[in-house]
XYZ file of C-alpha atoms in Angstrom:
335
model
C -124.605 51.189 140.339
C -122.113 48.736 139.416
C -122.276 49.578 135.684
C -122.120 53.305 136.481
C -119.244 52.926 138.660
C -117.266 50.714 136.383
C -117.586 53.122 133.587
C -116.475 56.087 135.749
C -113.421 53.808 136.697
C -112.665 53.216 132.929
C -113.186 56.935 132.113
C -110.918 57.955 134.997
C -108.167 55.426 133.998
C -108.259 56.446 130.290
C -107.890 60.042 131.522
C -104.800 59.228 133.634
C -103.002 56.418 131.526
C -104.327 56.996 128.167
C -106.542 54.768 125.934
C -103.704 52.613 124.787
C -102.385 51.463 127.986
C -105.952 50.828 129.082
C -106.658 48.651 126.043
C -103.577 46.642 126.320
C -103.601 46.350 130.268
C -107.154 46.695 131.305
C -108.369 48.242 134.712
C -108.457 47.319 138.008
C -111.386 48.111 140.496
C -112.161 46.631 144.062
C -109.463 43.890 143.629
C -110.973 42.854 140.017
C -109.248 43.129 136.769
C -111.141 43.870 133.668
C -109.591 43.191 130.318
C -111.270 45.458 127.766
C -109.830 43.771 124.621
C -107.986 40.679 123.561
C -105.213 40.562 121.118
C -104.550 37.708 118.416
C -102.407 34.643 120.136
C -98.994 34.521 118.520
C -99.561 30.708 118.297
C -102.675 28.402 118.338
C -101.557 26.561 121.517
C -104.641 28.188 123.690
C -107.938 27.814 122.051
C -109.711 29.894 124.609
C -107.421 32.956 123.962
C -108.496 32.711 120.387
C -112.277 32.592 121.153
C -111.995 35.565 123.454
C -110.183 37.254 120.489
C -112.731 36.655 118.228
C -115.396 38.195 120.694
C -114.098 41.428 120.284
C -116.631 44.020 118.823
C -116.064 46.847 116.589
C -118.829 49.638 115.981
C -119.153 52.676 113.796
C -121.081 55.647 114.413
C -121.725 58.361 111.599
C -122.308 61.884 112.261
C -121.380 61.538 115.977
C -122.384 64.680 118.090
C -119.400 64.833 120.664
C -120.254 67.977 122.667
C -122.913 69.523 124.857
C -121.576 73.041 124.080
C -122.405 72.872 120.285
C -124.005 70.948 117.537
C -121.023 69.920 115.666
C -120.713 66.318 114.613
C -117.671 64.011 113.354
C -118.197 62.256 110.114
C -117.240 59.043 111.497
C -115.910 57.474 114.990
C -114.882 53.843 115.119
C -115.116 52.135 118.443
C -113.608 48.947 119.973
C -115.783 47.300 122.702
C -117.667 50.377 123.403
C -114.383 52.619 123.427
C -113.806 55.482 120.871
C -110.540 54.286 118.891
C -110.281 56.808 116.080
C -112.159 59.560 114.257
C -112.391 60.622 110.646
C -113.451 63.558 108.740
C -114.302 62.633 105.126
C -114.302 64.917 101.965
C -115.558 64.515 98.538
C -113.588 66.027 95.623
C -116.925 66.013 93.621
C -117.974 68.647 95.945
C -114.682 70.570 95.484
C -113.271 69.506 98.872
C -110.197 67.132 99.569
C -107.989 66.343 102.484
C -106.624 69.707 103.074
C -110.208 70.843 104.092
C -110.475 67.805 106.517
C -107.213 68.839 108.165
C -108.512 72.579 108.319
C -111.711 71.190 110.137
C -109.614 69.427 112.764
C -107.531 72.498 113.383
C -110.393 75.231 113.461
C -113.443 73.437 114.233
C -112.562 70.679 116.865
C -111.816 71.826 120.449
C -108.759 69.846 121.735
C -110.219 70.301 125.242
C -113.417 68.243 124.275
C -112.876 64.741 125.922
C -112.980 62.927 122.640
C -110.005 65.169 121.356
C -107.704 65.349 124.366
C -104.422 63.720 123.989
C -104.296 60.065 124.329
C -108.006 59.511 124.791
C -108.203 58.721 120.889
C -105.611 56.975 119.161
C -105.601 58.699 115.758
C -107.362 61.189 113.678
C -107.725 60.560 109.918
C -108.339 63.402 107.365
C -109.627 61.451 104.502
C -110.274 62.413 100.711
C -110.846 60.636 97.725
C -107.232 60.880 96.584
C -105.252 61.218 99.828
C -105.205 60.500 103.519
C -103.509 62.050 106.409
C -103.539 61.493 110.207
C -102.455 62.925 113.554
C -102.396 61.756 117.090
C -102.415 65.134 118.709
C -104.897 67.779 118.102
C -103.470 71.294 119.039
C -105.673 73.651 117.368
C -103.957 75.629 114.686
C -100.582 73.930 115.719
C -101.854 70.509 114.941
C -99.316 68.562 112.588
C -100.823 66.136 110.112
C -98.547 63.435 108.398
C -99.247 61.877 105.030
C -100.764 58.380 105.295
C -100.404 57.510 101.657
C -98.971 54.656 99.575
C -96.406 57.099 97.943
C -96.193 60.822 97.566
C -99.367 60.308 95.322
C -101.619 57.205 95.845
C -101.699 55.143 92.670
C -104.902 55.036 90.307
C -107.280 52.417 91.672
C -109.311 50.753 88.989
C -111.952 49.539 91.533
C -112.869 52.823 93.388
C -111.197 55.525 95.340
C -107.363 56.160 95.555
C -107.779 56.199 99.226
C -109.941 52.929 99.645
C -106.767 51.132 101.234
C -107.584 52.815 104.496
C -110.933 50.951 104.994
C -110.170 47.802 102.892
C -106.884 47.260 104.503
C -106.064 49.135 107.657
C -109.273 49.476 109.250
C -109.954 45.709 109.135
C -110.450 44.194 112.542
C -107.399 41.852 112.531
C -104.983 44.679 111.169
C -106.382 47.333 113.695
C -105.909 44.806 116.841
C -102.346 44.290 115.375
C -101.602 47.953 115.461
C -102.833 48.519 118.843
C -100.979 45.260 120.096
C -97.687 45.738 118.274
C -97.136 49.149 116.659
C -98.864 52.123 118.319
C -96.841 53.362 121.192
C -96.106 56.241 123.459
C -92.592 57.686 123.072
C -90.696 60.501 124.936
C -88.907 62.973 122.757
C -86.520 65.732 123.581
C -86.709 69.189 121.561
C -84.580 71.977 121.610
C -86.674 75.195 122.225
C -85.796 78.871 122.664
C -86.776 80.421 125.985
C -87.613 84.135 125.767
C -87.064 84.609 129.512
C -83.344 83.266 129.800
C -82.720 83.935 126.068
C -81.267 80.741 125.731
C -81.884 77.087 124.126
C -83.292 74.614 126.584
C -84.107 70.965 126.233
C -87.762 70.098 126.476
C -89.276 66.721 126.923
C -92.598 65.790 125.429
C -94.797 62.870 125.073
C -95.533 61.619 121.565
C -98.132 59.116 120.563
C -96.695 57.319 117.729
C -99.008 55.858 114.932
C -97.101 53.915 112.234
C -97.307 55.642 108.571
C -98.272 53.567 105.708
C -94.903 53.113 104.285
C -93.620 51.788 107.650
C -96.448 49.328 107.875
C -95.918 48.232 104.371
C -92.293 47.543 104.584
C -92.664 45.327 107.992
C -95.342 43.323 106.603
C -93.340 42.670 103.377
C -90.440 41.414 105.296
C -92.490 39.258 107.664
C -94.138 37.804 104.654
C -90.807 37.198 102.871
C -89.225 35.539 106.095
C -92.215 33.142 106.711
C -92.691 32.226 102.936
C -88.802 32.070 101.941
C -87.246 30.990 105.229
C -84.554 32.474 107.024
C -81.031 33.729 105.491
C -82.405 36.129 102.940
C -80.923 39.640 102.392
C -83.467 42.688 102.058
C -82.567 46.402 101.434
C -85.022 49.171 102.869
C -84.526 52.632 101.366
C -85.619 55.558 103.966
C -85.559 59.066 103.067
C -84.339 61.509 105.812
C -87.115 62.078 108.536
C -89.395 59.077 107.379
C -89.094 57.230 110.717
C -86.048 54.894 110.358
C -85.529 54.360 113.913
C -89.347 53.262 114.542
C -89.219 50.865 111.678
C -86.217 49.107 112.896
C -87.591 49.056 116.494
C -90.992 47.671 115.128
C -89.340 44.974 113.026
C -87.057 43.811 115.704
C -89.849 43.421 118.130
C -92.112 41.659 115.580
C -89.019 39.006 114.676
C -88.770 38.111 118.205
C -92.187 36.439 118.202
C -92.420 35.367 114.627
C -93.700 31.760 114.111
C -93.553 29.810 111.043
C -97.243 28.923 111.504
C -99.655 29.213 114.427
C -99.302 25.329 115.300
C -95.431 25.916 115.791
C -94.148 26.135 119.406
C -90.548 27.197 118.167
C -89.876 30.804 117.199
C -88.081 31.380 113.714
C -85.448 33.616 115.142
C -83.607 33.062 118.673
C -81.920 36.576 118.712
C -82.328 39.611 116.837
C -79.108 41.654 116.394
C -79.547 45.492 115.320
C -76.253 46.643 114.104
C -75.349 50.443 113.309
C -72.083 52.005 112.227
C -73.009 55.420 113.938
C -72.806 55.860 117.527
C -75.244 58.781 117.620
C -77.822 56.702 115.889
C -76.967 53.667 118.204
C -78.138 55.714 121.024
C -81.226 56.888 119.212
C -82.261 53.385 118.208
C -81.424 52.147 121.844
C -84.110 54.620 123.072
C -86.550 53.931 120.439
C -86.294 50.227 120.739
C -86.380 50.297 124.506
C -89.445 52.323 124.500
C -91.374 49.734 122.538
C -90.173 46.887 125.136
C -93.468 45.566 126.735
C -91.764 42.853 128.912
C -88.745 43.889 130.777
C -85.659 42.020 129.789
C -86.322 41.779 126.013
C -83.880 44.464 124.957
C -80.276 44.392 125.663
C -77.974 47.262 124.351
C -74.095 46.683 124.451
C -73.152 49.595 126.345
C -69.812 48.412 127.710
C -67.298 46.486 125.274
C -67.236 43.680 123.044
C -66.931 41.212 125.776
C -70.402 42.192 126.699
C -71.470 41.557 122.904
C -69.966 37.997 123.269
C -71.898 37.226 126.273
C -75.327 38.478 125.018
C -74.716 36.507 121.668
C -73.630 33.177 123.575
C -76.672 33.512 125.928
C -79.132 33.922 123.005
C -80.550 37.416 124.280
C -83.832 38.547 122.425
C -82.803 41.808 121.018
C -79.087 42.832 121.003
C -78.214 46.408 119.810
C -74.535 47.180 119.065
C -72.248 49.047 116.755
C -70.412 47.213 114.005
C -66.958 48.352 115.448
C -67.338 45.636 118.268
C -67.568 42.688 116.016
C -64.073 43.086 114.866
C -62.735 42.287 118.327
C -64.796 39.150 118.730
C -64.685 37.857 115.214
C -62.076 35.293 116.040
């Protein structure tokens, strides 16, 4: 019963740790470690790693019946090495339906208690129309919150097909999906203020959130990565972010990306020795520290300057990977 027991073990691990952690770190059973996916190597020094990466298998199921309690089916489910990765509800404006109808279907017809829809068991759920796309990482019935996944407020006209075709022509391509799982999607702890009816006071409530990057965040990080590789270091770039559009996450993703950026796969030297994240607001500094720290996969990569300018001097001179500081501390060590 080896196969059956292994599947049960993987199922239990996904239930307790979440799919993202299982995909990244594999599962252990009876002293053996099973890697369930392989990510793209940062350099070409290990040919065997590249072979394992090429062996990842993506598959697609249409009209997937997900429950033994009803005959409902999902329009599409994408799998990675047999594990359900993301779901999609597709709507066609020719039949008078759009992305709003797909969102409504997820809220009203998809039971969040079903295994496939439980939090962290699937990475993202896409509502897809001909013109627009939206997504959520947490189905909560009528309380489900969808985020736009468009190129702008509206998607530009596509002379070669649907306005939303970038979703499957770009985002859902194997290399890009594996990059998202490896470097972008992450679990974050947030603190919200909620009113408690019993005590009649506002209290702080901690929640786990699965963060999937929105299109504009992916777009800006890709553009900077391309510019640095093609133009070399020393360029200045301006990113304009509106309020509430995920500045901290964009900065965190970019900082971690730049720590393992090589000129080409044959290079052994990183382009940057240290990444310095500078802010002029102490409140933002704390928020940034938390966000960047939560993205840390290997301990000792992120170094917030929490003491004084002397600590900043030490971090700079020893070449720490990611240093987070306020701009005020630089005046002291300018000499």
